[in-house]
PDB file of N, CA, C and O in Angstrom:
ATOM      1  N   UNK A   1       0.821  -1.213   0.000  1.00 87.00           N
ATOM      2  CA  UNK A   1       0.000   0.000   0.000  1.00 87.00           C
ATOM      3  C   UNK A   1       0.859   1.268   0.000  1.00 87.00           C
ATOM      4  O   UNK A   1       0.629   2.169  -0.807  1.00 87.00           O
ATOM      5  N   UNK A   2       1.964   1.353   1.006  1.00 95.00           N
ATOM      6  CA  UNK A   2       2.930   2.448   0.926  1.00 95.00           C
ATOM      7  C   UNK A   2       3.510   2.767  -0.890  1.00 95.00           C
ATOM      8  O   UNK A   2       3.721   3.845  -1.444  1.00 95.00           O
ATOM      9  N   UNK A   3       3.603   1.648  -1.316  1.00 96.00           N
ATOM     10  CA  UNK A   3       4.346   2.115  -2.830  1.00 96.00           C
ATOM     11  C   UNK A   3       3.262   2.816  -3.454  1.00 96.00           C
ATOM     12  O   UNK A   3       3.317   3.972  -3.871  1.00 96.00           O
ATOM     13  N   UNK A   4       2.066   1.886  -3.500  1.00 97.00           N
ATOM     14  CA  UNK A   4       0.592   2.375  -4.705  1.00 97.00           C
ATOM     15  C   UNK A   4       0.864   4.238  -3.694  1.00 97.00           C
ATOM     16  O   UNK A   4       0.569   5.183  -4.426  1.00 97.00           O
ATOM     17  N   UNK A   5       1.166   4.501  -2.790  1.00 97.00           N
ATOM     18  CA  UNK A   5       0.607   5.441  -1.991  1.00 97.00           C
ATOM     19  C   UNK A   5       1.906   6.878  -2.789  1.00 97.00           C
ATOM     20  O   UNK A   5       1.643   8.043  -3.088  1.00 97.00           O
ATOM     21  N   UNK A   6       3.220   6.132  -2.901  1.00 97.00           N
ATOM     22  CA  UNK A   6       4.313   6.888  -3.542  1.00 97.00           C
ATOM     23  C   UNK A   6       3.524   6.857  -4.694  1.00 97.00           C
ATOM     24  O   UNK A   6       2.441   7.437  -4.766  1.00 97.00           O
ATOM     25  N   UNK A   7       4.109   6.092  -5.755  1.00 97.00           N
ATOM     26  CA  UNK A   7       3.103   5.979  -7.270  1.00 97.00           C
ATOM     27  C   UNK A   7       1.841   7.190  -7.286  1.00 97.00           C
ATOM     28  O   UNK A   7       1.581   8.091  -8.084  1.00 97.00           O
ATOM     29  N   UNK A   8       1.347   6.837  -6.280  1.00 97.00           N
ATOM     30  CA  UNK A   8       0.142   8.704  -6.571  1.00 97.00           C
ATOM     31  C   UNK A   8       0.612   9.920  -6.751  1.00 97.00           C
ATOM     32  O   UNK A   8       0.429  10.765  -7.627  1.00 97.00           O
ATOM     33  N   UNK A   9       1.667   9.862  -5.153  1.00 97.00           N
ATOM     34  CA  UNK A   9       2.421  10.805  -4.806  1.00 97.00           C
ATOM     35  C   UNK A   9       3.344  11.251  -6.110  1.00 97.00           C
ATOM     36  O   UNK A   9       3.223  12.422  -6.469  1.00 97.00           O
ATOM     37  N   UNK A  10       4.049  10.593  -6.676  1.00 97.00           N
ATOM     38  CA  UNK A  10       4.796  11.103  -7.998  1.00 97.00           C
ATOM     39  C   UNK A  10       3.970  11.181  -9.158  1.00 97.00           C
ATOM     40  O   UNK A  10       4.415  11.828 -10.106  1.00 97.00           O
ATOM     41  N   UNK A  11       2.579  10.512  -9.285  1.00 97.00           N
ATOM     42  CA  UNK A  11       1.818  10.989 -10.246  1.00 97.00           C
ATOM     43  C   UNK A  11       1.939  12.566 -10.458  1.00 97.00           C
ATOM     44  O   UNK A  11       2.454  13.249 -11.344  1.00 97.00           O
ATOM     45  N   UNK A  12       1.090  12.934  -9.000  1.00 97.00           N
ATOM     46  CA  UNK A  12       0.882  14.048  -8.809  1.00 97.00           C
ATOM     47  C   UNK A  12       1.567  14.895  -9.027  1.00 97.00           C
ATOM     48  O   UNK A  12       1.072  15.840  -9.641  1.00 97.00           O
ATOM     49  N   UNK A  13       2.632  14.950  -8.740  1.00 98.00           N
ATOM     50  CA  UNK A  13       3.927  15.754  -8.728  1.00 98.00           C
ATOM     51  C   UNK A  13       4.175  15.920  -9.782  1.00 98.00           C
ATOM     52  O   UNK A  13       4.508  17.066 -10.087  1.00 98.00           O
ATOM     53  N   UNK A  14       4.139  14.957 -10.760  1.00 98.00           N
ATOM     54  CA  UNK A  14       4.773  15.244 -12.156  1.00 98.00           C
ATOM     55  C   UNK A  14       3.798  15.352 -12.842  1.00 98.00           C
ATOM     56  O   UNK A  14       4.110  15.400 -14.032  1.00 98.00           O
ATOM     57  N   UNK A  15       2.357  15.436 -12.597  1.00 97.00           N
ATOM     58  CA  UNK A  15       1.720  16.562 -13.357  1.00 97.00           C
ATOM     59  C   UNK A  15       1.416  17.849 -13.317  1.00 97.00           C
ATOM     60  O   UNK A  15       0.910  18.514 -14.222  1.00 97.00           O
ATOM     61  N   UNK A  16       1.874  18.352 -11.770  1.00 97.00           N
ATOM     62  CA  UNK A  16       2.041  19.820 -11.739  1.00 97.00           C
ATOM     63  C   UNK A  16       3.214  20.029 -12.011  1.00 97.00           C
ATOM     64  O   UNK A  16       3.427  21.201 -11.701  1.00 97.00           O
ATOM     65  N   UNK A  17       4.332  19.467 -12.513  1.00 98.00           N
ATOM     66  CA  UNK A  17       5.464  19.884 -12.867  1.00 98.00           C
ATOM     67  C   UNK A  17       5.106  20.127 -14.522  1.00 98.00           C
ATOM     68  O   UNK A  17       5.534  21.148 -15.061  1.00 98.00           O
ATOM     69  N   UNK A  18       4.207  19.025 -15.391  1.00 97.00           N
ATOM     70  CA  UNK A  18       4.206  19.008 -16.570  1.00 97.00           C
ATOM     71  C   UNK A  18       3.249  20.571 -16.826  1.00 97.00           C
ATOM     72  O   UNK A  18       3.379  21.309 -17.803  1.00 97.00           O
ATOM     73  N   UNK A  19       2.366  20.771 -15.740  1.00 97.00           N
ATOM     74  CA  UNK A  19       1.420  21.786 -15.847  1.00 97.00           C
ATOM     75  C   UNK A  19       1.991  23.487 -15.886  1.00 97.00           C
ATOM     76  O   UNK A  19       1.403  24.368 -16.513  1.00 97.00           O
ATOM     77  N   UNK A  20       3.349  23.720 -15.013  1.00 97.00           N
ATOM     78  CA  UNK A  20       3.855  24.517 -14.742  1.00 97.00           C
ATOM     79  C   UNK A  20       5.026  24.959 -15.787  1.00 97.00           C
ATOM     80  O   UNK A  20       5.493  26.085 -15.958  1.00 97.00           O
ATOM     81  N   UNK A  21       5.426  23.487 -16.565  1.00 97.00           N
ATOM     82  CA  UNK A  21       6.362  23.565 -17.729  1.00 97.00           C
ATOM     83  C   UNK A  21       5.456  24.401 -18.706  1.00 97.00           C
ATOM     84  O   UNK A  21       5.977  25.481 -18.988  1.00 97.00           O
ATOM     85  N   UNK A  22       4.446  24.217 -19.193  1.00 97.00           N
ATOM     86  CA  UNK A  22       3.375  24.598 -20.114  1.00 97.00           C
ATOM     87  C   UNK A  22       3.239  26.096 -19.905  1.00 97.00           C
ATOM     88  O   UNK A  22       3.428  26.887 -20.829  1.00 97.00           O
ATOM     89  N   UNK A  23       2.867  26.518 -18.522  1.00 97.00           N
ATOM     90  CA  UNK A  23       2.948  27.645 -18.528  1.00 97.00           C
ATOM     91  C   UNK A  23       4.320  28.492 -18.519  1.00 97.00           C
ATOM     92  O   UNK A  23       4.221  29.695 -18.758  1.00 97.00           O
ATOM     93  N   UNK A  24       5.268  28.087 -18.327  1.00 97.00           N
ATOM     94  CA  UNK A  24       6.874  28.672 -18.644  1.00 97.00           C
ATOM     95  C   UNK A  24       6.842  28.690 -19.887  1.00 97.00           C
ATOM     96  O   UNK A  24       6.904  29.805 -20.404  1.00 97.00           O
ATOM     97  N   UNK A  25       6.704  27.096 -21.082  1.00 97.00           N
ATOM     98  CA  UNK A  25       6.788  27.663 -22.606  1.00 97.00           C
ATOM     99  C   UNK A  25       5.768  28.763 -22.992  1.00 97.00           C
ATOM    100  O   UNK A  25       6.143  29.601 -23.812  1.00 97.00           O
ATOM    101  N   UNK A  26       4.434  28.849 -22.451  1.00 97.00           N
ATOM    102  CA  UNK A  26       3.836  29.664 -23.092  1.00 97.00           C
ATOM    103  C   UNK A  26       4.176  30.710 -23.052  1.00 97.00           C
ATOM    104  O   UNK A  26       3.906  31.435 -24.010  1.00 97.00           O
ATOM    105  N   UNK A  27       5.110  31.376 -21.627  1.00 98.00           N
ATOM    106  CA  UNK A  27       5.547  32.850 -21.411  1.00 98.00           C
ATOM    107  C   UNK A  27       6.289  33.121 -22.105  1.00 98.00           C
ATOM    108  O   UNK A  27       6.586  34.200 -22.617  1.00 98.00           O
ATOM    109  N   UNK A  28       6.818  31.774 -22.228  1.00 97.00           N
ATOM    110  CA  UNK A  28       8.527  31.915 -23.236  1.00 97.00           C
ATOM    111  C   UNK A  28       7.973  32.575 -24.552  1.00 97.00           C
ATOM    112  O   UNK A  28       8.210  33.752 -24.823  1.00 97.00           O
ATOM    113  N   UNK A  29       7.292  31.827 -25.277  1.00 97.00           N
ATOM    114  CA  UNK A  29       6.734  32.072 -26.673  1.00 97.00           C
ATOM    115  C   UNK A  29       5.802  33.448 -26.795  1.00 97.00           C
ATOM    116  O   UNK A  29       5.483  34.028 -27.833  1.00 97.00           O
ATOM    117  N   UNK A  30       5.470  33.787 -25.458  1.00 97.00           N
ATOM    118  CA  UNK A  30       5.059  35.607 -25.623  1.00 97.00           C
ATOM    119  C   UNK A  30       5.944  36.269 -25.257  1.00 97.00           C
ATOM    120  O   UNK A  30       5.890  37.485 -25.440  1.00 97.00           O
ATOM    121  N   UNK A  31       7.163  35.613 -24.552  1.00 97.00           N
ATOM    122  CA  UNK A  31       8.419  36.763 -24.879  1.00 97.00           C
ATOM    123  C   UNK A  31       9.125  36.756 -26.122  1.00 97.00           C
ATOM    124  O   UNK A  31       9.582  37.857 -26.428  1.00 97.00           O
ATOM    125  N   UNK A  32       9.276  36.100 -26.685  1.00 97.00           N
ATOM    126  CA  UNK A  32      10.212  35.622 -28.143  1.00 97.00           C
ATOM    127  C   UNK A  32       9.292  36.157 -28.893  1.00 97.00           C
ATOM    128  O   UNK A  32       9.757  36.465 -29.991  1.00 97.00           O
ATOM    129  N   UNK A  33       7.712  36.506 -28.721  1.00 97.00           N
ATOM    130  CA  UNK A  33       7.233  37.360 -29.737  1.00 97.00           C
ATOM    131  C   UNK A  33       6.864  38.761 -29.807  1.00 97.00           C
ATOM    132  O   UNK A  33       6.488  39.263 -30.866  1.00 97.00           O
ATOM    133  N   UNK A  34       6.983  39.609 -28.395  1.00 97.00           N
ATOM    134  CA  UNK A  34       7.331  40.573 -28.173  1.00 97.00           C
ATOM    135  C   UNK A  34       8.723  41.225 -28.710  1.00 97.00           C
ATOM    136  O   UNK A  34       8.762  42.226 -29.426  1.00 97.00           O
ATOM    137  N   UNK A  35       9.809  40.531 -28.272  1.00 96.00           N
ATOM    138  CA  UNK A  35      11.132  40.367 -28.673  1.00 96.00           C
ATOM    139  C   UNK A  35      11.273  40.958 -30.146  1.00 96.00           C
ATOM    140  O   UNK A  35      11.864  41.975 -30.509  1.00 96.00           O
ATOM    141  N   UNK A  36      10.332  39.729 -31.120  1.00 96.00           N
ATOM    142  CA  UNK A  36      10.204  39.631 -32.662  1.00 96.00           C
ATOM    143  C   UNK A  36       9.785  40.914 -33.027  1.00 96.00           C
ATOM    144  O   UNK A  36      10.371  41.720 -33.750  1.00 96.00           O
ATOM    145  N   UNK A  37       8.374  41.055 -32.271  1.00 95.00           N
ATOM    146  CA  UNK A  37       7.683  42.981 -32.632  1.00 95.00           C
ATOM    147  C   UNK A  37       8.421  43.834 -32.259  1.00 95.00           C
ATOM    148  O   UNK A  37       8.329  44.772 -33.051  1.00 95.00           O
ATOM    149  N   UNK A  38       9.159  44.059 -31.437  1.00 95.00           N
ATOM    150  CA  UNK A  38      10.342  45.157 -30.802  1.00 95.00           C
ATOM    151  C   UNK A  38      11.211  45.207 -31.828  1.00 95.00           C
ATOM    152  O   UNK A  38      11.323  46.308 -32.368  1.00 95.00           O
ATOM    153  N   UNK A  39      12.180  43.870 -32.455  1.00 95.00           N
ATOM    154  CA  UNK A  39      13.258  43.860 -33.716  1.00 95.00           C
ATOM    155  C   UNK A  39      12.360  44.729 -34.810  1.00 95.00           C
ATOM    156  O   UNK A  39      12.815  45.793 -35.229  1.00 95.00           O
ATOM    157  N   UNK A  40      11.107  44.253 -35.245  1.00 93.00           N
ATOM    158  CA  UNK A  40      10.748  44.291 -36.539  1.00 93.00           C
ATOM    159  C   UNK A  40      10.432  46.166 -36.234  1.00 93.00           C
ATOM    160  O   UNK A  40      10.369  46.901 -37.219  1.00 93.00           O
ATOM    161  N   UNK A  41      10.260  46.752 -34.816  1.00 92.00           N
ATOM    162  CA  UNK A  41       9.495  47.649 -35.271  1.00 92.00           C
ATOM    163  C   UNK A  41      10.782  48.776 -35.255  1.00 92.00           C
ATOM    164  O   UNK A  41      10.819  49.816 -35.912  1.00 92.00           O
ATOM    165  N   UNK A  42      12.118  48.126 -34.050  1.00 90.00           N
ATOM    166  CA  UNK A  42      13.717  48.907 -34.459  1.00 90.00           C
ATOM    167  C   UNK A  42      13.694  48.680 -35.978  1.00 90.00           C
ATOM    168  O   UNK A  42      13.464  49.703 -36.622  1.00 90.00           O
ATOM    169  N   UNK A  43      13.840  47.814 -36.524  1.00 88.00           N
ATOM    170  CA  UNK A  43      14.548  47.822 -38.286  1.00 88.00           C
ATOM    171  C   UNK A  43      13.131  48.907 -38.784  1.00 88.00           C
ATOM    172  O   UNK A  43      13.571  50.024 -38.511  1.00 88.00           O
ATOM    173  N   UNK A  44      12.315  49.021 -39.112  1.00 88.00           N
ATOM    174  CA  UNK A  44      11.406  49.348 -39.549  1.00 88.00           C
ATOM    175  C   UNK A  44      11.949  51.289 -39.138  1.00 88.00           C
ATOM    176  O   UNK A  44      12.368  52.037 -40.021  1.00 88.00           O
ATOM    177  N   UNK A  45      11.798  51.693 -37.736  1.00 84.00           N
ATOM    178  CA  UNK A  45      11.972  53.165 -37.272  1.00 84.00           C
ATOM    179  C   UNK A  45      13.422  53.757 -37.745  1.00 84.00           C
ATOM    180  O   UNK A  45      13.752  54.934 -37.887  1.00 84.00           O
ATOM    181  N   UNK A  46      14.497  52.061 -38.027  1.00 79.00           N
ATOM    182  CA  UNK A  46      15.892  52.506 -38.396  1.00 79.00           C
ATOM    183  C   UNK A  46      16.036  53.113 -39.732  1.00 79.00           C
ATOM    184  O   UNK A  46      16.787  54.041 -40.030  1.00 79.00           O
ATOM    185  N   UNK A  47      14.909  52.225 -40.792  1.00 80.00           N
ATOM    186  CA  UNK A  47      14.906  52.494 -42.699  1.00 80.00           C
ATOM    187  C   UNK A  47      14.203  53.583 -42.625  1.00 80.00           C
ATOM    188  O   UNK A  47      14.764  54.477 -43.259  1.00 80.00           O
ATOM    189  N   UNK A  48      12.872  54.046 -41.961  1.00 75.00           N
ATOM    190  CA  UNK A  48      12.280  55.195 -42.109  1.00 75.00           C
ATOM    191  C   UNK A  48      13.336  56.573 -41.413  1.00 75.00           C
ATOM    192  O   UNK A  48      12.948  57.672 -41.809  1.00 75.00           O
ATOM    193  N   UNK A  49      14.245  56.612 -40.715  1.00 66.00           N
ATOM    194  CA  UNK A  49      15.208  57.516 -40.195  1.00 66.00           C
ATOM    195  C   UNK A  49      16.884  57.101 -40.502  1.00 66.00           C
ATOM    196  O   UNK A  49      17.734  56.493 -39.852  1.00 66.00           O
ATOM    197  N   UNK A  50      16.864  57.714 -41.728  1.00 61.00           N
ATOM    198  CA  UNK A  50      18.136  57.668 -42.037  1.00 61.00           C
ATOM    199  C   UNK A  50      19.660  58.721 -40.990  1.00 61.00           C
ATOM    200  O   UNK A  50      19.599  59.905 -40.655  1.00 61.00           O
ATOM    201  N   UNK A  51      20.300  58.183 -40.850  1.00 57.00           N
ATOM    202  CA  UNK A  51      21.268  59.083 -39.770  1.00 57.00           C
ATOM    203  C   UNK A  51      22.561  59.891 -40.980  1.00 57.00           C
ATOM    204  O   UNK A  51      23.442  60.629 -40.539  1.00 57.00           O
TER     205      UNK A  51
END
């Protein structure tokens, strides 16, 4: 009974770990696309203002 009782115990665990990964890539992938709009909108303000 103690093992079936671990076996839950690491179920559990490693689906709030899988749950918490998900939300890290998703932040990731709205920073890397912020990132992308920030580059595109420097090159863009750099060709319209020549120095």
């Amino acid at each position: 009974m103690k093992l079936l009782r671990l076996c839950d115990e690491i179920i559990s665990e490693t689906s709030k770990i899988a749950e918490t990964q998900g939300k890290v890539e998703s932040a990731l992938v709205n920073v890397l696309a912020a990132l992308k709009q920030a580059n595109n909108s420097a090159k863009t303000n750099e060709s319209e203002d020549p120095k």
